[in-house]
Coordinates of C-alpha atoms in Angstrom, one line a residue:
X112 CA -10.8 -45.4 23.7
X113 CA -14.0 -42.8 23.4
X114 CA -13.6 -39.8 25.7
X115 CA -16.4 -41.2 27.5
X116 CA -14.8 -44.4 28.5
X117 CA -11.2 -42.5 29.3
X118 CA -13.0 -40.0 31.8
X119 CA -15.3 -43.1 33.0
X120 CA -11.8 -44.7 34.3
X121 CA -10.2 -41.9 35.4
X122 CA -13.2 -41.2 37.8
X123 CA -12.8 -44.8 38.9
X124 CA -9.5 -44.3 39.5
X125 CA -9.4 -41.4 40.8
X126 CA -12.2 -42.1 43.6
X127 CA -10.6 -45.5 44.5
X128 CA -7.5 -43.2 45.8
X129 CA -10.1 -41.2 48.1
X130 CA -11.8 -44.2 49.3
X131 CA -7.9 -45.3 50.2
X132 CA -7.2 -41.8 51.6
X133 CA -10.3 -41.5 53.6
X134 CA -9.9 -45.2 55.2
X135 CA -6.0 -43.7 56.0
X136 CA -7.4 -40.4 57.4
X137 CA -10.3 -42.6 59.6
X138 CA -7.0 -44.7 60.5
X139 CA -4.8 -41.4 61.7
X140 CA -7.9 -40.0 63.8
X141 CA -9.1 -43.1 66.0
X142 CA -4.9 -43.0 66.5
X143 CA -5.1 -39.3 67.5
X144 CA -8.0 -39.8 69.6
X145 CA -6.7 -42.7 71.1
X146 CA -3.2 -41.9 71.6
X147 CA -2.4 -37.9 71.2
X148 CA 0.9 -37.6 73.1
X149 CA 2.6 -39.6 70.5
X150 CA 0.5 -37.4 67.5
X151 CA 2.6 -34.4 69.5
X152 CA 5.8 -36.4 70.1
X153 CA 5.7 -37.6 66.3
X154 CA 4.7 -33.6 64.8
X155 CA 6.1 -31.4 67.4
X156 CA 4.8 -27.7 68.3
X157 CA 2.5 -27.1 65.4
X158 CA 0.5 -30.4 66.5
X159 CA 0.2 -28.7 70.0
X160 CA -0.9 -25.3 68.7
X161 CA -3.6 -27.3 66.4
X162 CA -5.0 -29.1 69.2
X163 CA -5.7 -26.5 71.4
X164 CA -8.5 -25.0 68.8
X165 CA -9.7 -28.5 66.9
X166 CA -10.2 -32.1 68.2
X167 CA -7.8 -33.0 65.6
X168 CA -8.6 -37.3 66.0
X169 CA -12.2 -36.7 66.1
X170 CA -12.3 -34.2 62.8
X171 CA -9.9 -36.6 61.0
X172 CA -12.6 -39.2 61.9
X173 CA -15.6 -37.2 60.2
X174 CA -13.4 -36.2 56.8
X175 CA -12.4 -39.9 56.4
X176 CA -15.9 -40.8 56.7
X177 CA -17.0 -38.6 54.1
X178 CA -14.2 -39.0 51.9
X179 CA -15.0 -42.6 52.0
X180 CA -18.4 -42.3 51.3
X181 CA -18.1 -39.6 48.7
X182 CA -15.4 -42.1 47.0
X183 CA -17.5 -45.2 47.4
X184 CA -20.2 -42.9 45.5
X185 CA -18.0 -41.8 42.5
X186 CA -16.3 -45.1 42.2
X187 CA -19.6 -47.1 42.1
X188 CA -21.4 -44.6 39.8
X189 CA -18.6 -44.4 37.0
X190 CA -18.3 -48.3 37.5
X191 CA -22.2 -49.2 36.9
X192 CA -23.1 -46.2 35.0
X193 CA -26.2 -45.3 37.3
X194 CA -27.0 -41.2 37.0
X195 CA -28.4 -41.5 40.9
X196 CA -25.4 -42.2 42.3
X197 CA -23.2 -39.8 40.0
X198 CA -26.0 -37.3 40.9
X199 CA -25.4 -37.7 44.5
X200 CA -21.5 -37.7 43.9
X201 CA -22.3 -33.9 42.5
X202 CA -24.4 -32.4 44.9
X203 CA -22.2 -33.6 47.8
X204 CA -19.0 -32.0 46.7
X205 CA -20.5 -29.6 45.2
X206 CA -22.0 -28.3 48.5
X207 CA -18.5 -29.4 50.4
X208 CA -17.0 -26.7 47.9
X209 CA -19.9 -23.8 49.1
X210 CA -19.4 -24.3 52.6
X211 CA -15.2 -24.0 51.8
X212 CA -15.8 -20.7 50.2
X213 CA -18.0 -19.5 52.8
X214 CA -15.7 -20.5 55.5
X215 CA -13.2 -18.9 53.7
X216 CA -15.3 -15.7 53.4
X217 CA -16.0 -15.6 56.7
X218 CA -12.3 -16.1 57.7
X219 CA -10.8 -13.5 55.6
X220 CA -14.1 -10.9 56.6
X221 CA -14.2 -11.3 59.9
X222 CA -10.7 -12.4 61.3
X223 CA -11.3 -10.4 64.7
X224 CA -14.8 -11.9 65.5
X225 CA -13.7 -15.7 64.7
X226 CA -10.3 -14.9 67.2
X227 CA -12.3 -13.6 70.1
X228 CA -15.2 -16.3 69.4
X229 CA -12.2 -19.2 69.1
X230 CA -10.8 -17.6 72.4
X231 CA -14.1 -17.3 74.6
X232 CA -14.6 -21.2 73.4
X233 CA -10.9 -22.6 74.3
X234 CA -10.5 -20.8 77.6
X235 CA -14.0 -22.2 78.7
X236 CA -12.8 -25.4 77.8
X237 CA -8.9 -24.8 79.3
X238 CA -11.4 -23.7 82.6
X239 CA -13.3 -26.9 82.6
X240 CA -11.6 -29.4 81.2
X241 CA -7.5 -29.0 82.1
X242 CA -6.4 -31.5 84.3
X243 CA -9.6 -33.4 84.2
X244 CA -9.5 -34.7 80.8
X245 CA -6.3 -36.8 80.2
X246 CA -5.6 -35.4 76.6
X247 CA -7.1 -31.8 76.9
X248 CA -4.3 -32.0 79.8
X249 CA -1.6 -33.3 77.8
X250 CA -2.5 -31.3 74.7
X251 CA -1.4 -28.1 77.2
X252 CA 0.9 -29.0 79.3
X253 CA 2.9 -29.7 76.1
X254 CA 1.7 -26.0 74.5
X255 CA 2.9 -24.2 78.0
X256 CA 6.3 -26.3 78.2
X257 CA 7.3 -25.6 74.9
X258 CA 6.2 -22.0 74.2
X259 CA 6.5 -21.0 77.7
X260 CA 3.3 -20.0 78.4
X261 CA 0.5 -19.9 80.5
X262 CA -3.4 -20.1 79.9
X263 CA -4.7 -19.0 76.1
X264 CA -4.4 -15.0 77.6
X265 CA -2.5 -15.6 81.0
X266 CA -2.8 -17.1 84.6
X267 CA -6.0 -15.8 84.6
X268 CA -7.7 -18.0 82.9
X269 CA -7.1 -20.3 85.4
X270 CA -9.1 -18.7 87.7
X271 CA -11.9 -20.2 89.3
X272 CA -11.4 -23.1 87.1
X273 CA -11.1 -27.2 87.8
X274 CA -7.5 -27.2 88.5
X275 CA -7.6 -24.1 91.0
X276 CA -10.3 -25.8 92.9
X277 CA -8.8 -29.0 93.3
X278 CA -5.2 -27.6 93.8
X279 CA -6.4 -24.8 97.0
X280 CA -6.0 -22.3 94.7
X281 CA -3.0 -22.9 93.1
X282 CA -2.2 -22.2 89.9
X283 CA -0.2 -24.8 87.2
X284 CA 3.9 -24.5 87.4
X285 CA 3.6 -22.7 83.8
X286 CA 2.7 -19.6 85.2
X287 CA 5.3 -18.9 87.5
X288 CA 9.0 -18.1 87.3
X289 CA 10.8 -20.6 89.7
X290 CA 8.2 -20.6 91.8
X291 CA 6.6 -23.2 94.0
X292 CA 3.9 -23.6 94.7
X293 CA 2.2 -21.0 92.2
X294 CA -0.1 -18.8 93.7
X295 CA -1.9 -15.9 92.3
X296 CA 0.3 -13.7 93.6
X297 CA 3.3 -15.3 92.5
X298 CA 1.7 -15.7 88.7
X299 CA 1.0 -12.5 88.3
X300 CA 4.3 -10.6 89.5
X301 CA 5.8 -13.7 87.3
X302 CA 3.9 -12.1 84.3
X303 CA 3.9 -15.1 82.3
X304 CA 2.5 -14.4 78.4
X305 CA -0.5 -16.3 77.2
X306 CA 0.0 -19.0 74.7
X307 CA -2.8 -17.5 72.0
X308 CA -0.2 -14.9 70.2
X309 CA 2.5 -17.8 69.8
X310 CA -0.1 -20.2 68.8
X311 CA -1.3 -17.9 65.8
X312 CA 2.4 -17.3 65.0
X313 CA 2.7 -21.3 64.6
X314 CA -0.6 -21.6 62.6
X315 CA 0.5 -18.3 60.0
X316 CA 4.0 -19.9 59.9
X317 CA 2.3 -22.4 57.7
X318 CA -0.6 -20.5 56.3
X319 CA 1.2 -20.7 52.8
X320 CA 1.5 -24.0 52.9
X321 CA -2.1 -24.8 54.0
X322 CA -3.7 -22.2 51.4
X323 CA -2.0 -24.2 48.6
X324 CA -3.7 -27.8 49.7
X325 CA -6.8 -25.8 50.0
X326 CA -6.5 -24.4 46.5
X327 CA -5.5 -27.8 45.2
X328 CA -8.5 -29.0 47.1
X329 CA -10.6 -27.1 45.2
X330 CA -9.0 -27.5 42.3
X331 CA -9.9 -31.0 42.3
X332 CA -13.3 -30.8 43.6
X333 CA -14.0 -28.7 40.2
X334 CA -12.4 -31.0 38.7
X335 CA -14.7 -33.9 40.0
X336 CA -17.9 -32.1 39.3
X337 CA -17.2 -31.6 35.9
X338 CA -16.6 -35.2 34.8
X339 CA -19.3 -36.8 37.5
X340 CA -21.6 -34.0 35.2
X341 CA -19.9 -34.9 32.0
X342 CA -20.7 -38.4 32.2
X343 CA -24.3 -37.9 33.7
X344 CA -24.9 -35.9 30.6
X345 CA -22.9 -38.7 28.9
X346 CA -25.3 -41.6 29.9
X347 CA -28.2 -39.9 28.6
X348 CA -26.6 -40.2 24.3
X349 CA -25.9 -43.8 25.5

């Protein structure tokens, strides 16, 4: 077996497992979307603290999609030899890889920027949305029971918000010591802590872990590039 021919299956190969993985991932994010409280039952506090700044069923959604479509293209191109579609393979992860590096940059660069930008966005939402949207609700109410906590900062971030208004003011039982019903008053002498310092001690907890899959990500994705190139190149002395 030529070298040619080896790397020709192994691409096949290799995409048929991310056309499987991307169907699985499409799978796990119409389930999240549809069903969260069992996502949270099923992967406890982390799942919470994830939520609160991603729509975890609908991103799962978009990277199945594009794994499935980036597989189909690998798969198909090593299968009928065709240089467009191995061409289009290459440019796609290739600019999935840039916009991982840059994200990366721009994590690492500007930490404090991204935290108060990722703050202003979830307490507009927590504002707007909590107790008006069925799984925005349930997402927090299981954050706040667990972590005992109250709003992303505090009870303020209730304020003004749906659930004040259609509660006469008051204020969710998370943000009140043995107090009912919760007032603003009673929240603030309660001095419940916000939920955004445990949430980032949840997420750092695993930071380890998720820089390895990233790494190994990327790995792969040079990986891919190199053969998809390789046999372009390869199709040419054909």
């Amino acid at each position: 077996m030529s070298c040619f021919t080896f790397l020709k299956v192994m691409m096949i190969l290799f995409n048929l497992a991310i056309v499987i993985g991307g169907g699985v991932l499409l799978g796990i994010g119409i389930w999240v979307s549809v069903d969260s409280s069992s996502f949270l039952h099923i992967f406890g506090p982390l799942s919470s603290s994830v939520l609160q700044f991603v729509n975890v069923g609908y991103l799962l959604i978009a990277i199945g999609a594009v794994l499935f479509v980036l597989g189909f293209l690998g798969c198909c191109g090593a299968q009928k030899e065709s240089k467009c579609l191995l061409i289009m393979f290459f440019s796609i992860v290739l600019i999935i890889f840039i916009i991982e590096v840059a994200a990366a940059v721009v994590a690492l660069v500007y930490t404090s920027l991204a935290e108060t930008i990722l703050q202003g966005t979830v307490v507009q939402l927590l504002k707007n949305e909590y107790n008006k949207t069925s799984d925005i609700t349930t997402v927090w109410d299981t954050t706040m029971n667990n972590l005992k906590c109250c709003g992303l900062s505090n009870y303020t971030d209730f304020t003004d918000s749906y659930y004040t208004t259609h509660h006469l003011g008051l204020y969710p039982p998370f943000c009140c010591k043995n107090s009912n019903p919760c007032n603003a008053t009673t929240a603030e002498s309660s001095d419940v802590p916000g939920c955004f310092p445990q949430l980032l001690s949840e997420i750092r907890k695993n930071a380890g872990v998720v820089g390895g899959v990233a790494a190994g990500i990327c790995a792969l994705e040079i990986a891919a590039m190199a053969v998809a190139m390789y046999l372009y190149c390869g199709l040419d002395e054909k």
